[in-house]
Coordinates of C-alpha atoms in Angstrom, one line a residue:
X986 CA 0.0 0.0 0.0
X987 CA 2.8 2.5 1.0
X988 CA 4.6 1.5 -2.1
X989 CA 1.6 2.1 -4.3
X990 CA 1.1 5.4 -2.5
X991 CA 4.8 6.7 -3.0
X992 CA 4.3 6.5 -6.7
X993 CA 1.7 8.8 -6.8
X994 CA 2.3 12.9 -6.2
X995 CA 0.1 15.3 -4.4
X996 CA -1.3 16.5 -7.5
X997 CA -1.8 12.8 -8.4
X998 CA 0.6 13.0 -11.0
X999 CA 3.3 9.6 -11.4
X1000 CA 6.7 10.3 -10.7
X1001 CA 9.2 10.1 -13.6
X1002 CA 11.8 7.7 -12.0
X1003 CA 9.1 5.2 -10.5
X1004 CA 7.9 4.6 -14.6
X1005 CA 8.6 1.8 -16.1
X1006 CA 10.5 1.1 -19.6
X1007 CA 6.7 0.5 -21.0
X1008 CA 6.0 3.6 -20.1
X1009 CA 8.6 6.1 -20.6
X1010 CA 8.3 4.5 -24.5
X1011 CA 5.0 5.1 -24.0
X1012 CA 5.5 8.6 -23.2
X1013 CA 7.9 9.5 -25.7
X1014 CA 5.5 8.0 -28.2
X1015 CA 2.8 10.5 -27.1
X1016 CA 5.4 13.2 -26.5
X1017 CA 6.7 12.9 -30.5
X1018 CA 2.6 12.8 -31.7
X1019 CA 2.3 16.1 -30.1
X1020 CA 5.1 17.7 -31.0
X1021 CA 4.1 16.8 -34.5
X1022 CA 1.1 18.8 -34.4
X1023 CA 2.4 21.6 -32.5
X1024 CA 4.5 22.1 -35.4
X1025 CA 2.1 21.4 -37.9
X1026 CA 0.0 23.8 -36.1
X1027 CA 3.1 26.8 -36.8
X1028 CA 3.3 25.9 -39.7
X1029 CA -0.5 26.7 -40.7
X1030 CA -0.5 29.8 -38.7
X1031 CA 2.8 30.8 -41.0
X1032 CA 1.8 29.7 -44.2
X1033 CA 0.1 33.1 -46.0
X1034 CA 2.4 35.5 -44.7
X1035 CA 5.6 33.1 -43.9
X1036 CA 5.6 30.5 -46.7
X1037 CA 9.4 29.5 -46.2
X1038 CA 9.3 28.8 -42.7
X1039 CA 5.7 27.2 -42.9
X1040 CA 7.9 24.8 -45.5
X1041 CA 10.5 24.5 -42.8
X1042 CA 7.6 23.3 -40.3
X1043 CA 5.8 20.9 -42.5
X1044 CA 9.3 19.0 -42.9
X1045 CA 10.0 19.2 -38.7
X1046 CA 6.4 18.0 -37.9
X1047 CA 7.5 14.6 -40.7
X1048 CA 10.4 14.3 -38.8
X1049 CA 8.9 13.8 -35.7
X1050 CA 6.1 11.5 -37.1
X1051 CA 9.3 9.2 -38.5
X1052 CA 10.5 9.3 -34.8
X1053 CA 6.7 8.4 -33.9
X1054 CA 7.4 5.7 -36.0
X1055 CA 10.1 4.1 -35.1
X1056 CA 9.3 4.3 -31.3
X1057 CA 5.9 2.8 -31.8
X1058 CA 7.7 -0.2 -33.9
X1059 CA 10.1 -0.5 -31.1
X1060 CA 7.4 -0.9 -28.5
X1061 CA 5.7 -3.3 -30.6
X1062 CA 8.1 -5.6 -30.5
X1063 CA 9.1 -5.5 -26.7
X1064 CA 5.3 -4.9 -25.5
X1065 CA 2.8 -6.2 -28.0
X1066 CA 0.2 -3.6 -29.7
X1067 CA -1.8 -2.0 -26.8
X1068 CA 0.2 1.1 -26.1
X1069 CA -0.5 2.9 -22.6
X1070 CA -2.5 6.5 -22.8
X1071 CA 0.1 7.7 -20.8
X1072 CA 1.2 11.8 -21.8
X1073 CA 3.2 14.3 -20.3
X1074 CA 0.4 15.6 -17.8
X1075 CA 0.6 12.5 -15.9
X1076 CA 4.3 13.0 -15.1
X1077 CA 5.2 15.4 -12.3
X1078 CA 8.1 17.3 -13.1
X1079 CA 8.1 16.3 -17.1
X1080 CA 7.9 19.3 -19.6
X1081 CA 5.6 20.4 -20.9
X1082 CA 4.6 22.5 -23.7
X1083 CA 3.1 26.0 -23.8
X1084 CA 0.1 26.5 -25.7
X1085 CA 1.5 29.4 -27.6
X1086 CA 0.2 27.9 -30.5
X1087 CA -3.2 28.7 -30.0
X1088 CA -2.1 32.5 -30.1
X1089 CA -3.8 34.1 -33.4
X1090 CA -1.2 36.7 -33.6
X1091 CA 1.8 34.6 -33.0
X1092 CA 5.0 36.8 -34.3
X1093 CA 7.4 35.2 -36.3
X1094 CA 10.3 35.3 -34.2
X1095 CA 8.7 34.1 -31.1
X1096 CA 7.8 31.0 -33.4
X1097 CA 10.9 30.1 -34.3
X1098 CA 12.1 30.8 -30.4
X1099 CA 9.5 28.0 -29.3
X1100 CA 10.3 25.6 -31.3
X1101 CA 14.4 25.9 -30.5
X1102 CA 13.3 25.6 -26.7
X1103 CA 11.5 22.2 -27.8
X1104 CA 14.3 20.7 -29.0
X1105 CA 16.4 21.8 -26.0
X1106 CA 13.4 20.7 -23.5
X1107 CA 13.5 17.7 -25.1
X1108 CA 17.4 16.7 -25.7
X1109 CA 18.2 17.8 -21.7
X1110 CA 15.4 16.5 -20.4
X1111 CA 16.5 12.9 -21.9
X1112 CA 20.0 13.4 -20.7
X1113 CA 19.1 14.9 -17.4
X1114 CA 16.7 11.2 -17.1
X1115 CA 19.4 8.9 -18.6
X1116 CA 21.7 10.3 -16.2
X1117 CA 19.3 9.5 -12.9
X1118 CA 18.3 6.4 -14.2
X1119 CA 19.8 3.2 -12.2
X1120 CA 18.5 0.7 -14.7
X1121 CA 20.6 -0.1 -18.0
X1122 CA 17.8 -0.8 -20.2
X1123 CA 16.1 2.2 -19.2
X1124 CA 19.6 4.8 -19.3
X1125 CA 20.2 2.9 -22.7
X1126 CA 16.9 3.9 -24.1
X1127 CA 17.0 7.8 -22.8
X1128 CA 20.3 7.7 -24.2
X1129 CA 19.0 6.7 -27.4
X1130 CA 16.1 9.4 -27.0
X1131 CA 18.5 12.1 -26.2
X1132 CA 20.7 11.3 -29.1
X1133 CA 17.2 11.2 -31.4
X1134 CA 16.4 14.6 -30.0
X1135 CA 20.1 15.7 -30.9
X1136 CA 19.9 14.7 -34.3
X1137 CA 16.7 16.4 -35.0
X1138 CA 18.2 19.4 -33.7
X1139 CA 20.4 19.0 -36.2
X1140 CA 17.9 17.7 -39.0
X1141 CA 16.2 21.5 -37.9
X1142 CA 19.3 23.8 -38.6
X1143 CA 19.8 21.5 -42.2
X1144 CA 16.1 22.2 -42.6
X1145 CA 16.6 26.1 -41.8
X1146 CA 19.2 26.8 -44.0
X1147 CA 17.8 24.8 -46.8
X1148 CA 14.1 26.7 -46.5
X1149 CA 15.1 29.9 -45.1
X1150 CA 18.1 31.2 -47.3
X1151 CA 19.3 34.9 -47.4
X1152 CA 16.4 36.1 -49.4
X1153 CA 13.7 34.1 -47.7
X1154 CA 14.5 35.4 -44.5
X1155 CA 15.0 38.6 -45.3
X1156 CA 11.5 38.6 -46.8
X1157 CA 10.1 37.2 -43.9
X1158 CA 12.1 39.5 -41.4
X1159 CA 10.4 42.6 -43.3
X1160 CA 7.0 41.0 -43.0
X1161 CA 7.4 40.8 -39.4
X1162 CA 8.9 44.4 -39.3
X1163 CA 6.1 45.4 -40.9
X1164 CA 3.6 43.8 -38.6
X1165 CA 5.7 45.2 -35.3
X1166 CA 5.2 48.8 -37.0
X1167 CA 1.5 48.7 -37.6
X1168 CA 0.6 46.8 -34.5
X1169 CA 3.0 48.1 -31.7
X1170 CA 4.9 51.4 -33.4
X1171 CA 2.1 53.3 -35.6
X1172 CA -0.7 53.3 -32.9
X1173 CA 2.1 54.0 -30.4
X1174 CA 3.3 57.1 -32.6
X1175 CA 0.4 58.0 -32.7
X1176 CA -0.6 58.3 -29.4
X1177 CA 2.6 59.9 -28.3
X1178 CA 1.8 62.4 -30.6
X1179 CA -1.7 63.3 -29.5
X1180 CA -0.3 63.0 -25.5
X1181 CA 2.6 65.3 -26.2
X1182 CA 1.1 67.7 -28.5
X1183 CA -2.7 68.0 -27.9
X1184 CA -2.0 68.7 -24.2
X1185 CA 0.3 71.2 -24.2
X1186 CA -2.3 74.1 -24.4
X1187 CA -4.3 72.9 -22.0
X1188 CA -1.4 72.2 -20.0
X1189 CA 0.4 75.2 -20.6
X1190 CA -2.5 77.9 -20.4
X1191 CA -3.7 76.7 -17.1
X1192 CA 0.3 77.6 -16.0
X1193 CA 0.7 81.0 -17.0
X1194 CA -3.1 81.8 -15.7
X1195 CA -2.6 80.4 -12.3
X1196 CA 1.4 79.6 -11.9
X1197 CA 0.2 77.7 -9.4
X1198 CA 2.4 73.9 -10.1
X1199 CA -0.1 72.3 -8.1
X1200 CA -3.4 73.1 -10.2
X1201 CA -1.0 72.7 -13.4
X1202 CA -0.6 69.5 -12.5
X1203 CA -3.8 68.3 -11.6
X1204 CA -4.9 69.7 -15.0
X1205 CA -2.1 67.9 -17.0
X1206 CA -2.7 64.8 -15.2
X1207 CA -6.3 64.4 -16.1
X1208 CA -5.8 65.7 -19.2
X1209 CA -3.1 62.9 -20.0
X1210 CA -5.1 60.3 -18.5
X1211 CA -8.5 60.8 -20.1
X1212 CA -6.5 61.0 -23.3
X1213 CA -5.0 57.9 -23.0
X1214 CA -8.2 56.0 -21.8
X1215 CA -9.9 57.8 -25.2
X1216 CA -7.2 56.9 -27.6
X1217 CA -6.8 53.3 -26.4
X1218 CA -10.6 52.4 -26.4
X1219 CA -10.8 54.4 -30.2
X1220 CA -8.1 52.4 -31.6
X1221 CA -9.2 49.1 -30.5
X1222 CA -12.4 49.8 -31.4
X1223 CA -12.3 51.4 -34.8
X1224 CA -10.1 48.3 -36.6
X1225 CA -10.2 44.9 -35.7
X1226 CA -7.1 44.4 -37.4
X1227 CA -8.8 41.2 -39.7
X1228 CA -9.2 43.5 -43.3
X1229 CA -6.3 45.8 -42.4
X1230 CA -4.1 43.3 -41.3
X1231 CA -2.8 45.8 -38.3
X1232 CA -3.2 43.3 -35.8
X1233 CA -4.5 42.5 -32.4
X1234 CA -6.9 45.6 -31.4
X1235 CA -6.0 44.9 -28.4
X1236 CA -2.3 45.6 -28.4
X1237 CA -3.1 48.3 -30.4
X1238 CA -5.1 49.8 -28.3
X1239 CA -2.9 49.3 -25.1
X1240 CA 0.2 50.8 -27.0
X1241 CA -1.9 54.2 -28.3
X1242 CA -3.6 54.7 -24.8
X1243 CA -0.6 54.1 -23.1
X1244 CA 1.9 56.4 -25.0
X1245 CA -1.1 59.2 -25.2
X1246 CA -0.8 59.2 -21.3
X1247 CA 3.0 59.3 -21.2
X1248 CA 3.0 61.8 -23.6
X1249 CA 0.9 64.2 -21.6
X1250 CA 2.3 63.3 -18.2
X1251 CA 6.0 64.0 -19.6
X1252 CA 5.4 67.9 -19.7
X1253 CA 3.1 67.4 -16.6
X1254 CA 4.9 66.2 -14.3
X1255 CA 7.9 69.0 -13.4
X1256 CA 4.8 70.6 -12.2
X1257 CA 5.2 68.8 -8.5
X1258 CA 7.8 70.8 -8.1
X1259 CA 6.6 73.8 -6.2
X1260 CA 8.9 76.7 -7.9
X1261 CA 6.5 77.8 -10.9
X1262 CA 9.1 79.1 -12.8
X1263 CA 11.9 76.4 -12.2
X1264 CA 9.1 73.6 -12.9
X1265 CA 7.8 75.9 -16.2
X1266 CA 11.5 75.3 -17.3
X1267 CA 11.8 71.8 -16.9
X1268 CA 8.6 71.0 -18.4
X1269 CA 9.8 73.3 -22.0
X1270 CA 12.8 71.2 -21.6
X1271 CA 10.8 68.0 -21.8
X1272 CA 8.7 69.4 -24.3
X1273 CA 11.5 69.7 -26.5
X1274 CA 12.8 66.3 -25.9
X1275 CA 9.1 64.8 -26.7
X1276 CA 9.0 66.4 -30.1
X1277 CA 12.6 65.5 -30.9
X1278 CA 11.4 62.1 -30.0
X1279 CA 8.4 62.0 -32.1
X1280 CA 10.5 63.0 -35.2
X1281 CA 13.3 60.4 -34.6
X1282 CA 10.2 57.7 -34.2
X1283 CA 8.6 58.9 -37.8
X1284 CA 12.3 58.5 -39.3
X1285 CA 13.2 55.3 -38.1
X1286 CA 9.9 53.1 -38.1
X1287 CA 8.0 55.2 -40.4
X1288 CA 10.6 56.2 -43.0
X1289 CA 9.9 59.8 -43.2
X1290 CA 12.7 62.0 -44.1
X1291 CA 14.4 63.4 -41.3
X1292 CA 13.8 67.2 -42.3
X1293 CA 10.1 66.8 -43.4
X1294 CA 9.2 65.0 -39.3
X1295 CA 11.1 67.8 -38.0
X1296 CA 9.3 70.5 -39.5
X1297 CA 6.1 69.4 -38.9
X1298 CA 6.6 68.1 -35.3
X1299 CA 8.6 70.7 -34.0
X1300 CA 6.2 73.5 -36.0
X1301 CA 3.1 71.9 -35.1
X1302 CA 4.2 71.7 -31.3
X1303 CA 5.5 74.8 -31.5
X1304 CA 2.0 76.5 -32.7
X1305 CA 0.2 74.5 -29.9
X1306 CA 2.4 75.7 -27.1
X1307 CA 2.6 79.4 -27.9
X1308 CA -1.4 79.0 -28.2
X1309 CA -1.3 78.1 -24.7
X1310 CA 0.9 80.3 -23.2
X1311 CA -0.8 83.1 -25.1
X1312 CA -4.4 81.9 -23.8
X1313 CA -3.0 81.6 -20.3
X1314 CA -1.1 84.5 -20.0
X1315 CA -3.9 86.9 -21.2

C-alpha cells in the first residue's frame, strides 16, 4: 500500500523515475505525436504570410512522425500492440509544452524561439533522465532518446538553411517588421503624438493663468489620462485588425492609450515641483525632448525624411504651445 502510495504525487501525477521502460516508451510516443502537431500547427499559422518557414515546419512535424514511428515499432516488439495512454500531464516534473500555439497573432520570431526551446526541452530532459536512471535498459533507451532529439536538432538547422536562405529570411524578417510597426509602433506614434502635443495648451494655459504647479498638474494629469483611456478604447475599437491586417486591437489599443498618457504626463509632471518658474522650465525642456522624439520615431519606423518630421513636429508643437501660453497669459 505504502509503495503504491509513494508513486503517486500530491497533485496525483506519477513520478518520472518510479515509470517503467513500458512507459517512458510510451511517453515518448505521445510526446513525439504532439510535438508533431504543434509544429504542424506553426506551420498553418505561418503559411500566408511566412511560406518559407511554414515549409520548414511541415518538414519538422514529418520528422517527428518518422521518430513516432520508429518508437511505436520499437514498443511493438518488446510490448505487443496496446500502447499505454500515458502523456506528459501525468508525469510530475516532465515538460511540458506552452500553448502558444493557440495565439492568433503569433509573431514570427517568437515562433521560431519556441520551437528551439523544444528541441532543447526535449534533448536535456532525456539526458538529465538517462543520467538518474539506475537501470541499464532504461539509461540505454533515454540515451538513445536524447541522441534522437540531438539529431533532429540537427535535422532542424539542415532544414533552416535549406528553406530559409538569405532572401527568404530577409522577406520574412520585413514582413514581421512590418507587422511590429503597424501593431506596436504606428498606434504607439500616434498616441505619443496626441499626449505630447494636444495637451500642451491645456497644460500650458492653465500655467501662465494660475502659476500655481499644483493646479498645473492636476490639470495635465487628467488631461493625460483621459486621453489615453480615449485613444486606447478608439483604436481598438475602430479596426479589428482582420481586413487591415494591423493586428491584435488589443495591443493596439494598449500601446496608443498608453503612449497618449506618457505623452501628456512627460510635460506634466515637473509641475510637482513647487517653484512655478523652475518647474515651467523643466517641463519646456521636456517638451522639447518629446517632439525631438516623435521625429526620430517617424524616421526610423516610419521612413519619413528626417527634415520633413522635424518640420512638422517641432512646427506643429510649437503653434500649440505658444497658443497656450498666449491663452493663459492673457
Amino acid at each position: 500500500m505504502m509503495s503504491r502510495l509513494s508513486m503517486l504525487t500530491l497533485g496525483g501525477r506519477r513520478r518520472f523515475d518510479d515509470l517503467s521502460e513500458q512507459e517512458i516508451l510510451a511517453l515518448a510516443i505521445g510526446s513525439e505525436e504532439e510535438d508533431g502537431q504543434i509544429y504542424r500547427a506553426y506551420a498553418a499559422r505561418l503559411r500566408a504570410d511566412y511560406p518559407h518557414s511554414a515549409a520548414l515546419f511541415d518538414a519538422m512535424a514529418e520528422a517527428e512522425d518518422e521518430h513516432r514511428r520508429r518508437l511505436i515499432a520499437r514498443y511493438k516488439q518488446r510490448f505487443g500492440d496496446f500502447i499505454i495512454p500515458i502523456r506528459r500531464e501525468h508525469i510530475a516534473g516532465y515538460y511540458a509544452r506552452k500553448p502558444v500555439w493557440l495565439m492568433r497573432n503569433l509573431g514570427l520570431d517568437r515562433v521560431r524561439e519556441e520551437a528551439a526551446a523544444m528541441e532543447r526541452q526535449a534533448r536535456d530532459f532525456y539526458l538529465a533522465a538517462a543520467r538518474r536512471s539506475t537501470d541499464a535498459d532504461t539509461r540505454a533507451l533515454l540515451g538513445d532518446l536524447a541522441a534522437a532529439e540531438s539529431a533532429h536538432e540537427r535535422t532542424a538547422e539542415a532544414l533552416s538553411e535549406q528553406h530559409l536562405d538569405g532572401a527568404g529570411r530577409d522577406a520574412e524578417d520585413a514582413v514581421a517588421h512590418r507587422q511590429f510597426v503597424l501593431t506596436w509602433v504606428q498606434p504607439g506614434l500616434a498616441g505619443l503624438m496626441d499626449g505630447s502635443v494636444s495637451t500642451l495648451a491645456p497644460i500650458f494655459a492653465t500655467a501662465f493663468a494660475t502659476q500655481n504647479p499644483w493646479t498645473t498638474f492636476l490639470v495635465g494629469l487628467s488631461a493625460s489620462i483621459g486621453a489615453g483611456i480615449s485613444m486606447g478604447f478608439t483604436e481598438a475599437a475602430h479596426d479589428d485588425g482582420k481586413i487591415s491586417g494591423r493586428g491584435s486591437p488589443l495591443k493596439r489599443g494598449l500601446a496608443s492609450g498608453v503612449m497618449t498618457a506618457i505623452g501628456g504626463l512627460g510635460h506634466a509632471l515637473p509641475y510637482l515641483i513647487p517653484n512655478f518658474w523652475l518647474a515651467t522650465s523643466i517641463a519646456f525642456a521636456v517638451v522639447f525632448v518629446e517632439l525631438w522624439a516623435i521625429v526620430w520615431i517617424q524616421n526610423r519606423y516610419m521612413e519619413t525624411p528626417f527634415l520633413r518630421a522635424a518640420f512638422q513636429i517641432v512646427l506643429g508643437g510649437g503653434l500649440v504651445l505658444a497658443t497656450g501660453i498666449l491663452i493663459g497669459g492673457t
